[in-house]
Amino acid sequence: MDKQIASVYETYDYDKFHIMEKGNREIDHYKKIATQMNEQFLFTVIIVNEKFEIIDGQNRFLASKELHKPIRYIIVEGYGVEQVRMYNMEARNWQKKDFVKSYADEGKKEYVKMMEFQKRYPDFPISICEFFLRMSLTCDYDKKRHLNHSAIRRGLFVIKDFETSCKLADMVMAYKPFCENQSSPIYRRREFVAAIIKLYRCEDFDNELVLKKIKLNPRAFTPCVNSDDYIRMIEDIVNFRSRNKVRFNVYSK
C-alpha cells in the first residue's frame, strides 16, 4: 500500500499567503497563466512553508487569485529561498537574471557587483556581462564556456577582476557609434566582445587607433562569424593605408 507523505489543502483565503520578495525573482507572467487557467482550470498545487510563504508556484497563485479560483497547496516546513532557487533551477523557470537578483538580495558580493555592472552597462545582455566579468583576462572564452555553466545558478560565480572588466566594457562600448544602422549591433555580439578580450592581452593593441581608423574607413567595420575573423578584420582596419603592418598574435601568451 502506498504511503501518504503530504496533504493537499484548498482555500479561498488568499491573504494568508505571502510572496517572498527578497531573494525571489520578479513576477512577470501570471497574466499569461491566468489566460490559460480561464480556458481550463487544471488541478495544480503550490508549495508553501510553515509561514505560508510561497516556495513554488507564485505565478499560479496570483493567476488563481485573479480568477477567484481556489488555492490548492502543500505545506513543507523549513523551506526558504534556497529551495525556491532549487525548484526553479530544476524546472528552468528562472533565467540567469533571476538567480543574480536572488543572490544579490542575500548580499553575496559577487552578485551585487554583477548587478552593479549590469546597471553601468545596460546595453549588454546578462550573458555578455557574465562574459566580461568571468573571462576578463582569459585567452579564449569559447574553449572554457562549458566548464562552469551553472555557476551563476548555484551561487558559485566568481568575478576575476571587476575594474578590468569595466575597462573592457568601456572599450567595447566605444564601438557603439559605428553600429547605429545595424539590426544586430556588432558591439553587442559575443564574438566581437571575445575578440576585444583577446586583443586586450596584446601589448601592441591600441583600441583608440582602431577607432580612429574606423572613422577613416567605416565600411570596413562589418559583421563576422567568429572572434578570430573579427581580429583579422581589425588588423585590416589598422593596416589600411599604413606602412607598418601589424599582426596580433593573441595566443602568444
Tab-separated table of N, CA and C in Angstrom, residues 5-11 13-20 24 44-62 71-81 83-84 87:
chain	number	residue	atom	x	y	z
A	5	ILE	N	2.434	10.966	2.198
A	5	ILE	CA	3.508	11.763	2.806
A	5	ILE	C	3.165	13.244	2.891
A	6	ALA	N	2.051	13.646	2.309
A	6	ALA	CA	1.664	15.058	2.366
A	6	ALA	C	0.161	15.187	2.166
A	7	SER	N	-0.362	16.298	2.637
A	7	SER	CA	-1.785	16.585	2.475
A	7	SER	C	-1.950	17.826	1.612
A	8	VAL	N	-2.919	17.788	0.718
A	8	VAL	CA	-3.231	18.929	-0.127
A	8	VAL	C	-4.422	19.662	0.464
A	9	TYR	N	-4.238	20.961	0.707
A	9	TYR	CA	-5.308	21.786	1.270
A	9	TYR	C	-5.868	22.695	0.179
A	10	GLU	N	-7.105	23.134	0.361
A	10	GLU	CA	-7.743	24.046	-0.583
A	10	GLU	C	-8.376	25.198	0.177
A	11	THR	N	-8.196	26.410	-0.339
A	11	THR	CA	-8.741	27.588	0.338
A	11	THR	C	-8.992	28.715	-0.658
A	13	ASP	N	-8.855	31.752	0.909
A	13	ASP	CA	-8.293	32.806	1.753
A	13	ASP	C	-6.927	33.208	1.203
A	14	TYR	N	-6.934	34.091	0.231
A	14	TYR	CA	-5.704	34.482	-0.450
A	14	TYR	C	-4.749	35.264	0.448
A	15	ASP	N	-5.303	35.958	1.434
A	15	ASP	CA	-4.484	36.839	2.269
A	15	ASP	C	-3.540	36.085	3.200
A	16	LYS	N	-3.745	34.792	3.368
A	16	LYS	CA	-2.884	34.034	4.282
A	16	LYS	C	-1.526	33.716	3.656
A	17	PHE	N	-1.433	33.887	2.345
A	17	PHE	CA	-0.200	33.548	1.643
A	17	PHE	C	0.689	34.777	1.450
A	18	HIS	N	1.996	34.520	1.401
A	18	HIS	CA	2.965	35.607	1.248
A	18	HIS	C	3.950	35.255	0.132
A	19	ILE	N	4.204	36.223	-0.720
A	19	ILE	CA	5.213	36.050	-1.762
A	19	ILE	C	6.544	36.558	-1.239
A	20	MET	N	7.564	35.725	-1.322
A	20	MET	CA	8.892	36.098	-0.844
A	20	MET	C	9.505	37.098	-1.800
A	24	ASN	N	13.795	36.444	-4.327
A	24	ASN	CA	12.925	35.839	-5.323
A	24	ASN	C	13.038	36.608	-6.630
A	44	THR	N	-3.668	21.696	-9.842
A	44	THR	CA	-2.267	22.009	-9.598
A	44	THR	C	-2.121	22.511	-8.166
A	45	VAL	N	-0.954	22.319	-7.583
A	45	VAL	CA	-0.737	22.745	-6.200
A	45	VAL	C	0.463	23.680	-6.122
A	46	ILE	N	0.450	24.535	-5.112
A	46	ILE	CA	1.623	25.352	-4.814
A	46	ILE	C	2.235	24.813	-3.532
A	47	ILE	N	3.499	25.092	-3.348
A	47	ILE	CA	4.211	24.637	-2.143
A	47	ILE	C	4.524	25.834	-1.276
A	48	VAL	N	4.171	25.749	-0.010
A	48	VAL	CA	4.426	26.831	0.939
A	48	VAL	C	5.159	26.276	2.152
A	49	ASN	N	5.796	27.169	2.909
A	49	ASN	CA	6.402	26.741	4.173
A	49	ASN	C	5.433	27.004	5.322
A	50	GLU	N	5.905	26.805	6.540
A	50	GLU	CA	5.025	26.958	7.701
A	50	GLU	C	4.551	28.390	7.920
A	51	LYS	N	5.230	29.349	7.272
A	51	LYS	CA	4.823	30.756	7.373
A	51	LYS	C	3.884	31.151	6.224
A	52	PHE	N	3.535	30.171	5.406
A	52	PHE	CA	2.706	30.383	4.223
A	52	PHE	C	3.397	31.288	3.190
A	53	GLU	N	4.725	31.244	3.202
A	53	GLU	CA	5.493	31.888	2.144
A	53	GLU	C	5.532	30.918	0.966
A	54	ILE	N	5.275	31.425	-0.222
A	54	ILE	CA	5.182	30.560	-1.396
A	54	ILE	C	6.586	30.189	-1.877
A	55	ILE	N	6.867	28.890	-1.868
A	55	ILE	CA	8.163	28.381	-2.287
A	55	ILE	C	8.157	28.087	-3.781
A	56	ASP	N	7.087	27.497	-4.251
A	56	ASP	CA	6.962	27.189	-5.675
A	56	ASP	C	5.522	27.426	-6.111
A	57	GLY	N	5.347	28.240	-7.186
A	57	GLY	CA	4.011	28.464	-7.718
A	57	GLY	C	3.455	29.852	-7.506
A	58	GLN	N	4.333	30.852	-7.367
A	58	GLN	CA	3.834	32.202	-7.083
A	58	GLN	C	2.999	32.765	-8.227
A	59	ASN	N	3.383	32.490	-9.470
A	59	ASN	CA	2.599	32.978	-10.603
A	59	ASN	C	1.260	32.247	-10.710
A	60	ARG	N	1.244	30.959	-10.402
A	60	ARG	CA	-0.012	30.210	-10.392
A	60	ARG	C	-0.929	30.715	-9.285
A	61	PHE	N	-0.325	31.078	-8.153
A	61	PHE	CA	-1.122	31.637	-7.054
A	61	PHE	C	-1.797	32.937	-7.476
A	62	LEU	N	-1.033	33.849	-8.072
A	62	LEU	CA	-1.586	35.138	-8.482
A	62	LEU	C	-2.633	34.980	-9.581
A	71	ILE	N	-7.127	28.009	-4.113
A	71	ILE	CA	-5.693	27.760	-3.984
A	71	ILE	C	-5.509	26.392	-3.354
A	72	ARG	N	-4.828	25.513	-4.037
A	72	ARG	CA	-4.516	24.186	-3.511
A	72	ARG	C	-3.032	24.175	-3.176
A	73	TYR	N	-2.727	23.769	-1.965
A	73	TYR	CA	-1.348	23.907	-1.506
A	73	TYR	C	-0.907	22.767	-0.601
A	74	ILE	N	0.414	22.608	-0.546
A	74	ILE	CA	1.081	21.644	0.342
A	74	ILE	C	2.021	22.425	1.240
A	75	ILE	N	2.073	22.089	2.516
A	75	ILE	CA	2.973	22.750	3.462
A	75	ILE	C	4.216	21.888	3.676
A	76	VAL	N	5.372	22.492	3.481
A	76	VAL	CA	6.645	21.826	3.755
A	76	VAL	C	7.415	22.721	4.716
A	77	GLU	N	7.582	22.281	5.918
A	77	GLU	CA	8.239	23.108	6.929
A	77	GLU	C	9.741	23.233	6.673
A	78	GLY	N	10.255	24.404	6.971
A	78	GLY	CA	11.699	24.628	6.882
A	78	GLY	C	12.197	25.100	5.532
A	79	TYR	N	11.325	25.152	4.561
A	79	TYR	CA	11.759	25.600	3.237
A	79	TYR	C	11.885	27.116	3.204
A	80	GLY	N	12.824	27.596	2.364
A	80	GLY	CA	13.057	29.032	2.234
A	80	GLY	C	13.570	29.379	0.855
A	81	VAL	N	14.305	30.486	0.776
A	81	VAL	CA	14.721	30.997	-0.526
A	81	VAL	C	15.665	30.033	-1.250
A	83	GLN	N	15.440	26.802	-1.349
A	83	GLN	CA	14.587	25.825	-2.029
A	83	GLN	C	13.848	26.461	-3.206
A	84	VAL	N	13.515	27.755	-3.083
A	84	VAL	CA	12.899	28.472	-4.206
A	84	VAL	C	13.817	28.390	-5.424
A	87	TYR	N	14.039	24.690	-6.867
A	87	TYR	CA	12.872	24.319	-7.663
A	87	TYR	C	12.980	24.902	-9.061
